[in-house]
Each structure stands twice: as structure tokens, then as C-alpha cells.
PDB file of C-alpha atoms in Angstrom:
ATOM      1  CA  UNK A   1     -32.417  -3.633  34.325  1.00  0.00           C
ATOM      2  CA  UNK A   2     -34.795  -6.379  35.614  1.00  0.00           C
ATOM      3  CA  UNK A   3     -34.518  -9.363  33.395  1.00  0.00           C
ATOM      4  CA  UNK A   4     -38.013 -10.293  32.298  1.00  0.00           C
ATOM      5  CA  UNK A   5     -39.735 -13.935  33.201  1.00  0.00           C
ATOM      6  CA  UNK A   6     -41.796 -13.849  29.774  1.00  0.00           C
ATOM      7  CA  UNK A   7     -41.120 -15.428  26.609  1.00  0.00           C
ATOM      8  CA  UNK A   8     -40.627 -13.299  23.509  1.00  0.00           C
ATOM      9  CA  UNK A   9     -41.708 -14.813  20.155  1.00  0.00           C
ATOM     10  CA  UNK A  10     -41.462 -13.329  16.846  1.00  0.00           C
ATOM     11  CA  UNK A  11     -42.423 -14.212  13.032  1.00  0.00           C
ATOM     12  CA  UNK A  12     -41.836 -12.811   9.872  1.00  0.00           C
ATOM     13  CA  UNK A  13     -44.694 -13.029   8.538  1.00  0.00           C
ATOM     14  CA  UNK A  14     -46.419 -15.490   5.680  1.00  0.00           C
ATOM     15  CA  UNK A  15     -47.615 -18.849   6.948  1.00  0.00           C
ATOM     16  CA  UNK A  16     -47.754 -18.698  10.950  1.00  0.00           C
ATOM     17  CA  UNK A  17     -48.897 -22.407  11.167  1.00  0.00           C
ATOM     18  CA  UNK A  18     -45.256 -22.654  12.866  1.00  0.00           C
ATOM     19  CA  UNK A  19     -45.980 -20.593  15.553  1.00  0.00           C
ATOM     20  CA  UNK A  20     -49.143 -21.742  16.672  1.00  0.00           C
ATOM     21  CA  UNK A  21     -47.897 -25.154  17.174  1.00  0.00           C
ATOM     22  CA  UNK A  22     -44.906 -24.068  18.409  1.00  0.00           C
ATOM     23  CA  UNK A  23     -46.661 -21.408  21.215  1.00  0.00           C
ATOM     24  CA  UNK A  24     -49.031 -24.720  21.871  1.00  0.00           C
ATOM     25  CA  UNK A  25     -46.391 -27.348  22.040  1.00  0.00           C
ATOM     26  CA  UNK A  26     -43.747 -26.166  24.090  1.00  0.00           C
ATOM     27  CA  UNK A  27     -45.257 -22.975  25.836  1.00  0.00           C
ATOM     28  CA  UNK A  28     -49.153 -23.397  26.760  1.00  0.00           C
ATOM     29  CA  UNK A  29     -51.214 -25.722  27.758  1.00  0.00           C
ATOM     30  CA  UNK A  30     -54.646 -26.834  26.374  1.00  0.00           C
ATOM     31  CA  UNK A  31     -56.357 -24.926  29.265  1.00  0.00           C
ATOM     32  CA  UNK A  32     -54.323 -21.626  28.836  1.00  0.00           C
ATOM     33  CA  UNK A  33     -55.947 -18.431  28.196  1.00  0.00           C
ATOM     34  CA  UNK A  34     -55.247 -17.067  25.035  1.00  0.00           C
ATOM     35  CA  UNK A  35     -55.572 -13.406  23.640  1.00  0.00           C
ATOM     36  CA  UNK A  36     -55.204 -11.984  20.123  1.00  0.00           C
ATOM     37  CA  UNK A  37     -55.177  -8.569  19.642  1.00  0.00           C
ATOM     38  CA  UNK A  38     -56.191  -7.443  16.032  1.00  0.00           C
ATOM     39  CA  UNK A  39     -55.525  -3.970  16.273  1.00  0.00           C
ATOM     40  CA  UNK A  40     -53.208  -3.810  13.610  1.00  0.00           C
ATOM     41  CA  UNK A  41     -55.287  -5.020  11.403  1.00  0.00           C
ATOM     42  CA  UNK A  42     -57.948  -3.417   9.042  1.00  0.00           C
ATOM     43  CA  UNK A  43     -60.202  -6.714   8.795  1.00  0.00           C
ATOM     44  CA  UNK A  44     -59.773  -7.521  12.859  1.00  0.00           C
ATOM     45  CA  UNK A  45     -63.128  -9.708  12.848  1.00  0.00           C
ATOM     46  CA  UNK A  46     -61.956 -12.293  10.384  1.00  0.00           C
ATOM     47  CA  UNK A  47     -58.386 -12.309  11.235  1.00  0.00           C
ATOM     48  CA  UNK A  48     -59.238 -12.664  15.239  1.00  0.00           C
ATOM     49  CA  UNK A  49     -61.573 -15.694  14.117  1.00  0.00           C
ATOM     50  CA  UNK A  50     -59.306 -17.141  11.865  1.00  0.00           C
ATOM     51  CA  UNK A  51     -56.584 -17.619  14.828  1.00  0.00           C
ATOM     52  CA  UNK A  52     -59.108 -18.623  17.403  1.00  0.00           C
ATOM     53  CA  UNK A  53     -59.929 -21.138  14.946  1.00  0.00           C
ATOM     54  CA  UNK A  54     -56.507 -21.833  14.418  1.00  0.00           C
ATOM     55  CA  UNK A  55     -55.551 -22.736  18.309  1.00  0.00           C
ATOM     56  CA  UNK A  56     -58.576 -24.444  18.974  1.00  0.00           C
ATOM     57  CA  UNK A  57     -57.916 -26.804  16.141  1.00  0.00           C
ATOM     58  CA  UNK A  58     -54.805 -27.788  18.198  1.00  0.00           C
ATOM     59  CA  UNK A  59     -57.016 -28.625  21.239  1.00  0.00           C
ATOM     60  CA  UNK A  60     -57.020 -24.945  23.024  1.00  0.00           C
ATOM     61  CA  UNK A  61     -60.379 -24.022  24.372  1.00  0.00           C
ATOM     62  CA  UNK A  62     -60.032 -20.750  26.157  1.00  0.00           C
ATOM     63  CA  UNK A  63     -59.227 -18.256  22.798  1.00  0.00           C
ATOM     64  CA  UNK A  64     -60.284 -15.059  22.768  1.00  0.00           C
ATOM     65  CA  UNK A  65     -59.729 -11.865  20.816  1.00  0.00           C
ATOM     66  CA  UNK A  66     -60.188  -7.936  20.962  1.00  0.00           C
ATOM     67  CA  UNK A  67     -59.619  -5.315  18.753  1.00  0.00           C
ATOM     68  CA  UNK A  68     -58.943  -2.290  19.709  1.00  0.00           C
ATOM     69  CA  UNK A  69     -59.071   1.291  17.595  1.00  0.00           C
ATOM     70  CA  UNK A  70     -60.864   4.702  17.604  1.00  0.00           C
ATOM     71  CA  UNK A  71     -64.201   3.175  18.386  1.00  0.00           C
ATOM     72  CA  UNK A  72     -62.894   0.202  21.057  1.00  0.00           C
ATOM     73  CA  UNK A  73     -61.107   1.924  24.004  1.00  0.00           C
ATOM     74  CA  UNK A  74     -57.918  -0.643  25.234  1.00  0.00           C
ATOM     75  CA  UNK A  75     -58.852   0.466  28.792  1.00  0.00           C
ATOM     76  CA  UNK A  76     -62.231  -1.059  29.228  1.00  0.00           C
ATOM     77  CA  UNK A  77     -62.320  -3.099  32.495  1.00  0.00           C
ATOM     78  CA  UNK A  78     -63.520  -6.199  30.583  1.00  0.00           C
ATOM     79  CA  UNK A  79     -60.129  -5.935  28.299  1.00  0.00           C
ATOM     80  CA  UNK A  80     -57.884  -5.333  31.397  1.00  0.00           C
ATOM     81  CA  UNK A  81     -59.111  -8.195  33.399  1.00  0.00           C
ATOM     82  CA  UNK A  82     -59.232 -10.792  30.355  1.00  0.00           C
ATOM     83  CA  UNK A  83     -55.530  -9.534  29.679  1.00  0.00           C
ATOM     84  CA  UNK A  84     -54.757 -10.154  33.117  1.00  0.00           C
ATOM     85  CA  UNK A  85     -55.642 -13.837  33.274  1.00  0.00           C
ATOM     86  CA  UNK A  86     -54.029 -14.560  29.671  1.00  0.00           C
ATOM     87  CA  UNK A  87     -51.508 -16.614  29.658  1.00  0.00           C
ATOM     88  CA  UNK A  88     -50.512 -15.998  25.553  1.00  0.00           C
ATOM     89  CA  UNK A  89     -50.960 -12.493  24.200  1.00  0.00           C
ATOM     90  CA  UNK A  90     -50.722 -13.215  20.189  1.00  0.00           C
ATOM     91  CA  UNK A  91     -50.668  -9.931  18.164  1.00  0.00           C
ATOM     92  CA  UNK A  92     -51.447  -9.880  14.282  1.00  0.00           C
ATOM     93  CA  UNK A  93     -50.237  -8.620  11.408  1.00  0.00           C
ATOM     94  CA  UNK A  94     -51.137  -5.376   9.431  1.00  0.00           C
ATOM     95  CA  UNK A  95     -50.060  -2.149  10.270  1.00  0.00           C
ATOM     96  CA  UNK A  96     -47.726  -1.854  13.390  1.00  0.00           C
ATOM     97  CA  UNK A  97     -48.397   1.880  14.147  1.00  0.00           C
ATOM     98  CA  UNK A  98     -51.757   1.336  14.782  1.00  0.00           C
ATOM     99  CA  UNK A  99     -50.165  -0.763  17.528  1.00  0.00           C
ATOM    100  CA  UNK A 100     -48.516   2.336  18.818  1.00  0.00           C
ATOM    101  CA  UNK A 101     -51.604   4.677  17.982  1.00  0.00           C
ATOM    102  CA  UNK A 102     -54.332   2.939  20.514  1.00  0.00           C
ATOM    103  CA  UNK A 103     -52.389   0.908  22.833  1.00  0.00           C
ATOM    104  CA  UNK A 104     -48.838   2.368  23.911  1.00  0.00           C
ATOM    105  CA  UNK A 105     -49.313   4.296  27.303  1.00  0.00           C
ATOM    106  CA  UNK A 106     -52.535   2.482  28.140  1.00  0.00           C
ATOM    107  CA  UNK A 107     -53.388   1.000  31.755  1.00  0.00           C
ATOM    108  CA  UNK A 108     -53.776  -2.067  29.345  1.00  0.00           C
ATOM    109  CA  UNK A 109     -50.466  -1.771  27.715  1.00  0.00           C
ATOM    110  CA  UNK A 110     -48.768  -1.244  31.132  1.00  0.00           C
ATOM    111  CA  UNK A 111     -50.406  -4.188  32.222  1.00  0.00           C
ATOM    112  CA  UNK A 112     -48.668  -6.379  29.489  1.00  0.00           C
ATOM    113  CA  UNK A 113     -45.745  -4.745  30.117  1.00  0.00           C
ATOM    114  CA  UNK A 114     -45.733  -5.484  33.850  1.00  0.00           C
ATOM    115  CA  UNK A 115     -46.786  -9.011  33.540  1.00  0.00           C
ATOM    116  CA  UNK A 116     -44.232  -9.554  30.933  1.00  0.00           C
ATOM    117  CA  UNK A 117     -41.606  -8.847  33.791  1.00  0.00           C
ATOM    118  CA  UNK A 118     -42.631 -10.325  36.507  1.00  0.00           C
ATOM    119  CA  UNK A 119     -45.098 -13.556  34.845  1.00  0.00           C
ATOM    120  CA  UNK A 120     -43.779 -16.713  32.910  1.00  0.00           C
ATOM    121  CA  UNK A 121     -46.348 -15.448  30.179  1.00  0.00           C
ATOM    122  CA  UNK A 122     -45.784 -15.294  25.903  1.00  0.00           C
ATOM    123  CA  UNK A 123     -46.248 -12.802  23.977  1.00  0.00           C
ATOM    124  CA  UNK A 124     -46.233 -13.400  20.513  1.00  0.00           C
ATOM    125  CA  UNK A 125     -46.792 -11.932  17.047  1.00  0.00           C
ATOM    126  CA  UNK A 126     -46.367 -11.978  13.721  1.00  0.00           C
ATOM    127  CA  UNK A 127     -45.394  -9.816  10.816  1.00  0.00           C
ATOM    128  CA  UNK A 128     -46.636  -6.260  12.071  1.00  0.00           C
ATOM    129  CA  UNK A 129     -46.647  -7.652  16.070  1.00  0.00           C
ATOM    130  CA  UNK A 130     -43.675  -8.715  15.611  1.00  0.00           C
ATOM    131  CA  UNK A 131     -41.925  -5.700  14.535  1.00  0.00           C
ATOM    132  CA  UNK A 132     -43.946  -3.517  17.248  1.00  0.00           C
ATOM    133  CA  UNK A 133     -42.327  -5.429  20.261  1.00  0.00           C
ATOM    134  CA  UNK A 134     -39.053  -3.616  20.548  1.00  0.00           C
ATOM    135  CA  UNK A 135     -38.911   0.010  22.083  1.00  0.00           C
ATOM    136  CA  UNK A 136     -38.633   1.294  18.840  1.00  0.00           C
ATOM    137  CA  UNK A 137     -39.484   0.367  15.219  1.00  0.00           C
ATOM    138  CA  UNK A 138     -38.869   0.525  11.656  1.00  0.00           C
ATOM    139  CA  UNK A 139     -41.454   2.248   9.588  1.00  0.00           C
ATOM    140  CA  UNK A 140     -40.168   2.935   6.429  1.00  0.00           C
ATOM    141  CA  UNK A 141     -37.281   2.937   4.289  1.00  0.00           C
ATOM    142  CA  UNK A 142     -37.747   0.827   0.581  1.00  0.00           C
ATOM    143  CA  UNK A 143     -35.142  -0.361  -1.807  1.00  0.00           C
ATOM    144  CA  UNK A 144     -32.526   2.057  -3.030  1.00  0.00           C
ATOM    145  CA  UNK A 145     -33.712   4.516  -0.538  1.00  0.00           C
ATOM    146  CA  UNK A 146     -33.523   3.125   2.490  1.00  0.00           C
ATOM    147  CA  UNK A 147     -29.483   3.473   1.820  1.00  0.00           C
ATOM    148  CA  UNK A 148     -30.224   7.554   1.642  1.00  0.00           C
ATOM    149  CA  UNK A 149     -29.503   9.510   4.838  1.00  0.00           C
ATOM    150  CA  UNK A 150     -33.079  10.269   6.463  1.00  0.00           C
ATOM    151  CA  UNK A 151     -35.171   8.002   4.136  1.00  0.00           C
ATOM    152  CA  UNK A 152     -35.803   5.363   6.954  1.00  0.00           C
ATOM    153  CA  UNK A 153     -38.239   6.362  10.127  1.00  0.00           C
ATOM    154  CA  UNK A 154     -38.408   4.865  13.150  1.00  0.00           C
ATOM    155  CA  UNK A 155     -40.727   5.270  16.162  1.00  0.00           C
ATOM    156  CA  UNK A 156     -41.715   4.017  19.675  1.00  0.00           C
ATOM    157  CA  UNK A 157     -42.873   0.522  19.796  1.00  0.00           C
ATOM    158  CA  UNK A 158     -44.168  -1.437  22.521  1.00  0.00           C
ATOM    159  CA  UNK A 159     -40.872  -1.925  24.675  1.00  0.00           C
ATOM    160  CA  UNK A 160     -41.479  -5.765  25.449  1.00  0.00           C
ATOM    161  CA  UNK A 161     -37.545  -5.738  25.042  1.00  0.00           C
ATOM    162  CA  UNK A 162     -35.094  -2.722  24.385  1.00  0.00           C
ATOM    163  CA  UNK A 163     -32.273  -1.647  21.803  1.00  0.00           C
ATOM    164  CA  UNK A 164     -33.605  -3.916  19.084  1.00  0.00           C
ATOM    165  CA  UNK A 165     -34.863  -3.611  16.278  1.00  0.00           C
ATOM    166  CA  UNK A 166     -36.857  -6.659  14.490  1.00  0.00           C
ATOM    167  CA  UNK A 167     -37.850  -6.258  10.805  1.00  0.00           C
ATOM    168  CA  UNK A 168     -39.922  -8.447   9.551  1.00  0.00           C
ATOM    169  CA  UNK A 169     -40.860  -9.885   5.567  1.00  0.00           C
ATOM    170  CA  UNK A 170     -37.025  -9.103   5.601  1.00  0.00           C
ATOM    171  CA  UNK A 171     -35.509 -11.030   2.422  1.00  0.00           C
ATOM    172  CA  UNK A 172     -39.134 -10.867   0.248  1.00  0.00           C
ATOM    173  CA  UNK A 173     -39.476  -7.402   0.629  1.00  0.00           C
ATOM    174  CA  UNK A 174     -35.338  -6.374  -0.017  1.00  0.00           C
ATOM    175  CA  UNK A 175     -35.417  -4.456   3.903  1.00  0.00           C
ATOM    176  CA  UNK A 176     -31.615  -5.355   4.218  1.00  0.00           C
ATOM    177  CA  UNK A 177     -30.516  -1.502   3.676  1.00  0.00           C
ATOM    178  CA  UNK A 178     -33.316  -0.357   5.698  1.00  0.00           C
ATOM    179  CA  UNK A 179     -32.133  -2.385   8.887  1.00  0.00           C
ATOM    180  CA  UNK A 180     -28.428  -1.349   8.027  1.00  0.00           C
ATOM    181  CA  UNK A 181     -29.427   2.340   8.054  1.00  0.00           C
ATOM    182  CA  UNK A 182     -31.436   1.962  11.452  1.00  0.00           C
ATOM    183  CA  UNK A 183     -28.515   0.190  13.686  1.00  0.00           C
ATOM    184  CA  UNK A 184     -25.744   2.452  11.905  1.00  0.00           C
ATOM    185  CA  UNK A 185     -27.594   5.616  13.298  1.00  0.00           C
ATOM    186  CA  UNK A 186     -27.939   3.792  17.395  1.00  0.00           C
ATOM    187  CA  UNK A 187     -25.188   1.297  17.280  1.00  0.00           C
ATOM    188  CA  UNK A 188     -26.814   0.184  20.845  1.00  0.00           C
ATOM    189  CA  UNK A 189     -29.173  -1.619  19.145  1.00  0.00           C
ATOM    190  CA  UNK A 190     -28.899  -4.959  17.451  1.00  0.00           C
ATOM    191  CA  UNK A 191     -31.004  -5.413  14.507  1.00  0.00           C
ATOM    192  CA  UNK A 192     -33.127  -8.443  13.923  1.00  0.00           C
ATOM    193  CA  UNK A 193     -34.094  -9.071  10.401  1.00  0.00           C
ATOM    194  CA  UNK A 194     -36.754 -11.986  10.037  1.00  0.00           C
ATOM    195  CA  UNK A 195     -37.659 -13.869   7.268  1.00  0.00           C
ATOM    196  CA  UNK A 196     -40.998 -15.408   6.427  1.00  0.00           C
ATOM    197  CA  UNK A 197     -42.407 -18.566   8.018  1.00  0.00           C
ATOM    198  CA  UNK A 198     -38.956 -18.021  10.144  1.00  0.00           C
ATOM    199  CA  UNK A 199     -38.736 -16.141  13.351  1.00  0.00           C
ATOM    200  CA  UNK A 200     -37.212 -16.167  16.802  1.00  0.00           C
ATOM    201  CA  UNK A 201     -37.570 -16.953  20.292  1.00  0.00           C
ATOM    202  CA  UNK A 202     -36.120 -14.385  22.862  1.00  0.00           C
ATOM    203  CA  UNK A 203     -35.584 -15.597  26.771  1.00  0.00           C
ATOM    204  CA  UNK A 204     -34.545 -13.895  29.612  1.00  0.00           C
ATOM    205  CA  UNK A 205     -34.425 -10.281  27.588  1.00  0.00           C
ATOM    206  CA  UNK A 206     -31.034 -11.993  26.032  1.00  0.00           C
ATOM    207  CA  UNK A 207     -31.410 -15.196  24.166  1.00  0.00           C
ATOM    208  CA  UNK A 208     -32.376 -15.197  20.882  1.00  0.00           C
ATOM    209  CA  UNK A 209     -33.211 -19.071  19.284  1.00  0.00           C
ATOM    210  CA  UNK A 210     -34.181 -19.484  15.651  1.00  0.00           C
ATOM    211  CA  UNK A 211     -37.412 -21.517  14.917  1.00  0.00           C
ATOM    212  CA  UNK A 212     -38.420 -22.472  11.086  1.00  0.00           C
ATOM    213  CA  UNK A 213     -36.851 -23.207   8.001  1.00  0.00           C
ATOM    214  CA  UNK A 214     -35.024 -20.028   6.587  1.00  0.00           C
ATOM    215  CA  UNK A 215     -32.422 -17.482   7.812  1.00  0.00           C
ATOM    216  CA  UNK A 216     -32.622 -15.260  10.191  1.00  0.00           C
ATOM    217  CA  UNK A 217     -30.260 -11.665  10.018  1.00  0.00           C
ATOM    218  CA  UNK A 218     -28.327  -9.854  12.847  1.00  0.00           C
ATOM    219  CA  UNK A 219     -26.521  -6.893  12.357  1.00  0.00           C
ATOM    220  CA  UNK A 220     -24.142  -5.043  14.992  1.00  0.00           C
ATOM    221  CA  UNK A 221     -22.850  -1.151  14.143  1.00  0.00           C
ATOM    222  CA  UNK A 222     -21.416  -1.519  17.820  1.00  0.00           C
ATOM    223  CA  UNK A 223     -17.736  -2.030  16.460  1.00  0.00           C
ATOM    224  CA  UNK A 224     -18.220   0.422  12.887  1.00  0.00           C
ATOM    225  CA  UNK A 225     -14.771   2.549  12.776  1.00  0.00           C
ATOM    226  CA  UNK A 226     -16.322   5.096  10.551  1.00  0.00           C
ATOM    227  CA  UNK A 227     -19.582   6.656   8.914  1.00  0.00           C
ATOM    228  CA  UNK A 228     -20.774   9.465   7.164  1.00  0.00           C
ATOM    229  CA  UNK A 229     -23.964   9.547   8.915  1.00  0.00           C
ATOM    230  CA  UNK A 230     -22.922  12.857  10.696  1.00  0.00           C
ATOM    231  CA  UNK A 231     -21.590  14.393   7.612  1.00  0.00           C
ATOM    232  CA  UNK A 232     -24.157  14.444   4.686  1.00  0.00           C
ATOM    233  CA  UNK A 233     -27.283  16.135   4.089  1.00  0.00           C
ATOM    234  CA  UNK A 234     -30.615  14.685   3.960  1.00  0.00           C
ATOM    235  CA  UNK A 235     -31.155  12.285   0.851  1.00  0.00           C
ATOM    236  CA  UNK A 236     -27.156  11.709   0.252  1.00  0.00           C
ATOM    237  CA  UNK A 237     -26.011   7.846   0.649  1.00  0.00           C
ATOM    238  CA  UNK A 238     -24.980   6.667   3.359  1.00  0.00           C
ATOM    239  CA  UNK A 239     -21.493   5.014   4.126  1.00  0.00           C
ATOM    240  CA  UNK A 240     -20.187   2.778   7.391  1.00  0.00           C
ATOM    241  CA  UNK A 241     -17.103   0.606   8.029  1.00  0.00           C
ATOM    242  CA  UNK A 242     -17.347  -2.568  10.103  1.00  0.00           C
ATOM    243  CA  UNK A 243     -20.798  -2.879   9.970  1.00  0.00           C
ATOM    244  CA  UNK A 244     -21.255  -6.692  11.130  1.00  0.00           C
ATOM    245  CA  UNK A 245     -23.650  -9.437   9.893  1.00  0.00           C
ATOM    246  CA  UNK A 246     -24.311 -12.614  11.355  1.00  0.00           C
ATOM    247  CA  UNK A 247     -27.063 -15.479   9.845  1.00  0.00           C
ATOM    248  CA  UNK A 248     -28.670 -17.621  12.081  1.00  0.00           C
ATOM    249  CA  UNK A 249     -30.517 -20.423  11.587  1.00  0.00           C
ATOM    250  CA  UNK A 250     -32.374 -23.233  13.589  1.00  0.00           C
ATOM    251  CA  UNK A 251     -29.892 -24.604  16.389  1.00  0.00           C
ATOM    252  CA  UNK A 252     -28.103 -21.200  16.490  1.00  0.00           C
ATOM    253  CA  UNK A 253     -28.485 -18.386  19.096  1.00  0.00           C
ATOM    254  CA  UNK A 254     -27.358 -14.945  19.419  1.00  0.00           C
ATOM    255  CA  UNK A 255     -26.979 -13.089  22.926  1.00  0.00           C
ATOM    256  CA  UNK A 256     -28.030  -9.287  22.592  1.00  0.00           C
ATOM    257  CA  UNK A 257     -26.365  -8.229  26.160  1.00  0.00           C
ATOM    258  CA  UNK A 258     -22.710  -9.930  24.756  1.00  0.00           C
ATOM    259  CA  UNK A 259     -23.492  -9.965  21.453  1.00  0.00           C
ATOM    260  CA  UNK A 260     -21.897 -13.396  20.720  1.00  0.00           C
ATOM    261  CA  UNK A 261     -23.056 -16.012  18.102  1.00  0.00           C
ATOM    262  CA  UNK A 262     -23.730 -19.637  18.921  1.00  0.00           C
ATOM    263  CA  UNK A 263     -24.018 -22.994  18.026  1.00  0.00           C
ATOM    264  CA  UNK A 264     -26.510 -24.749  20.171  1.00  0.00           C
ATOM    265  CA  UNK A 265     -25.522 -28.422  20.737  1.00  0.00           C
ATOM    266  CA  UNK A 266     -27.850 -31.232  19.869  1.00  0.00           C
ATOM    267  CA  UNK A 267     -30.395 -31.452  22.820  1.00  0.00           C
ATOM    268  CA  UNK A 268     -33.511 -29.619  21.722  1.00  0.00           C
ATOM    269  CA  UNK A 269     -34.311 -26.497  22.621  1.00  0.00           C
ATOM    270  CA  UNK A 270     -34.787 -25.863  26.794  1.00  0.00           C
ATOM    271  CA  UNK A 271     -38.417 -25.508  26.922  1.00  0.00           C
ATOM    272  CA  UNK A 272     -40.118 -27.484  29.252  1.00  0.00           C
ATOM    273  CA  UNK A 273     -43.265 -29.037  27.164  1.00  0.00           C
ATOM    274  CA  UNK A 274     -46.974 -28.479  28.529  1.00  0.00           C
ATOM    275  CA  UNK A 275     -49.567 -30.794  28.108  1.00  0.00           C
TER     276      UNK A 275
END
């Protein structure tokens, strides 16, 4: 598989102040074109001027945003050629399967997708666009239930990277089992649980860095020895052997091809700064 040129970054929601200054310290410049897509959103207007307002604080002066729904097609030719000049493609929080509803098989989409590959763009998001950048994504599963076979959904997200799955909100809202249950049933996936104000920065398709102050969660079913996944009915709990946890924090990394955990050494983190 062709190892992408973009940058990956994800938050887990709550204050994204982090993330702004990190995508303009280290990863744009003040003259880079910047896109946020609001489509997960239900208030798109005053979240999409809240972030322009946001990056243009920190001196960026080409910010733009576009929602897109029902009424807003993501294939109009104004939307594919501002998306093909951008240089960071920030997606908001809300409701990631609007996400999947009105963009996912668009010429737009596919032009994200492309440019992700073969471009040294970013592509970032938060909360909801954060846990849509995977091929697939968690939907559902709360509390207690999450832990009961066929009580957490996943679905197609919007394949920026495969076989992971990133949860966000992930120790305020208790989604531990819920992750759990999702890798146990595709052990090829590694699942990403993100805390808030905390999130990650993925290189290469492979190399996942920890940005913020809290803890972020990997989990690996790749080595379980046993389940009962295959053996109870709908609603039943759940039960696997060797499921494996690892928690990260700033100046740690995880690899998702070997699935090793690392210590980074002291040098900050290998991004060339753009001014």
C-alpha cells in the first residue's frame, strides 16, 4: 500500500487551542490555505467563524470554510478547486456520520483522499473529525453496554488511514469497553482512544506521536488467545484473553504497521517549523 505524504492529526475533543497552534507552528505557514469543513456540525456558520477567527488570530490570512449537507452539494466546482489549493483541511466536531452521509464517495472526497497520498498536506480534526478519519468508525456503544455482544456499531469513515479505529472524548465519556469491543471483533485494527485537549499526530500512515497534556489509549486484539465473540447471542457479554493496552503520552510513539511502543528521545519532535 502506498505510504501517504500527508500529515494526520487528531483531537479528542474539548479545548482545541492546542491544535491550532500546533497545525500553525510546526505544519503551515502564515500564507497557507486553510479549509474547515463544518459538516458535522448542526451550527456550521458559527463554528466555521469561530476557527477562522481562531487561525487568523495566530497570523493566518487565507481561512476559509464550507459546509456541506442536504442543501450544499460537496461537488460544486468552487468547493473542489478551493480544496485543491488548501494546504490544511481542519474538520469539526459534531456528528461524524454526517461526515459519511454528504461527503464519502464524492469527487471532493476523492480529491482529499488523493492529495492526502501524494501532497505534504494536513488534515486535521477534532472530536467528531477526528473519529471520521479512519476507514471505519465507532458509532455507538455506552457504558455497561458497550461490553454486550452487538451493542457497539461501526461504519465506513473517511479512509485517510486504514485498520484503525480513533475514539475520541475517550476517558470523560467511559468509551474504554466500547473500543475493546470494536478491535476484539477485527483484531487488524489498532484502536486509538483519545482523550480531551490530547490527541495524536500520525506520519507516514505509521507513526503515531502524542501532543497535549493527558493520556492517550492503544489497544491490540492481534495476539488475544481466546473470545467468545463467535459463541454468544446478541446482547450476552462479551469475553477475550490477551487483549493488550498500551498508554502513551507526550514523547511516546506507537507504530501501527509493527505495532511496537516507544520512547522518543529528547530532541523535539521531527517537524520541520514554517514561518
Amino acid at each position: 500500500m502506498q505510504v501517504p505524504k500527508g500529515t494526520l492529526i487528531a483531537l479528542g475533543g474539548g479545548d482545541d487551542d492546542g491544535l491550532i497552534n500546533l497545525v500553525r507552528s510546526e505544519l503551515c505557514s502564515i500564507d497557507s490555505h486553510i479549509e474547515v469543513i463544518t459538516t458535522a456540525t448542526l451550527e456550521p456558520m458559527e463554528s466555521g467563524q469561530a476557527y477562522k477567527e481562531a487561525f487568523e488570530e495566530l497570523g493566518c490570512s487565507s481561512v476559509r470554510f464550507m459546509h456541506i449537507d442536504e442543501d450544499n452539494e460537496a461537488d460544486k466546482p468552487e468547493y473542489l478547486s478551493r480544496i485543491g489549493k488548501a494546504e490544511v483541511i481542519f474538520f469539526t466536531g459534531g456528528n461524524q456520520l454526517r461526515l459519511k452521509e454528504f461527503l464519502a464517495g464524492t469527487q471532493l472526497h476523492e480529491l482529499m483522499q488523493r492529495r492526502f497520498k501524494e501532497e505534504e498536506i494536513t488534515i486535521a480534526g477534532t472530536s467528531a473529525g477526528a473519529a471520521a478519519m479512519s476507514d471505519r468508525m465507532i458509532y455507538e456503544g455506552y457504558g455497561y453496554y458497550s461490553l454486550l455482544k452487538g451493542e457497539v456499531k461501526t461504519t465506513e469513515g473517511l479512509s485517510f488511514i486504514r485498520n484503525v479505529f480513533i475514539d475520541t472524548h475517550f476517558t470523560e465519556r467511559g468509551r474504554f469497553g466500547r473500543l475493546a469491543h470494536a478491535v476484539s471483533k477485527r483484531p487488524q485494527f489498532v484502536g486509538i482512544g483519545l482523550g480531551e485537549e490530547t490527541g495524536i499526530i500520525i506520519k507516514g500512515g505509521q507513526h503515531v506521536e502524542v501532543f497535549g497534556n493527558a493520556v492517550v489509549t492503544v489497544m491490540d486484539s492481534s495476539h488475544v488467545r481466546y473470545s467468545n465473540l463467535d459463541e454468544v447471542e446478541e446482547g450476552e457479554p462479551i469475553a477475550v484473553e490477551n487483549l493488550i493496552m498500551h498508554l502513551l503520552v507526550e514523547g511516546h510513539e506507537y507504530c501501527l504497521t509493527d505495532r511496537v511502543f516507544r520512547k522518543l528521545s529528547q530532541q523535539k519532535r521531527k517537524t520541520s517549523s514554517k514561518t
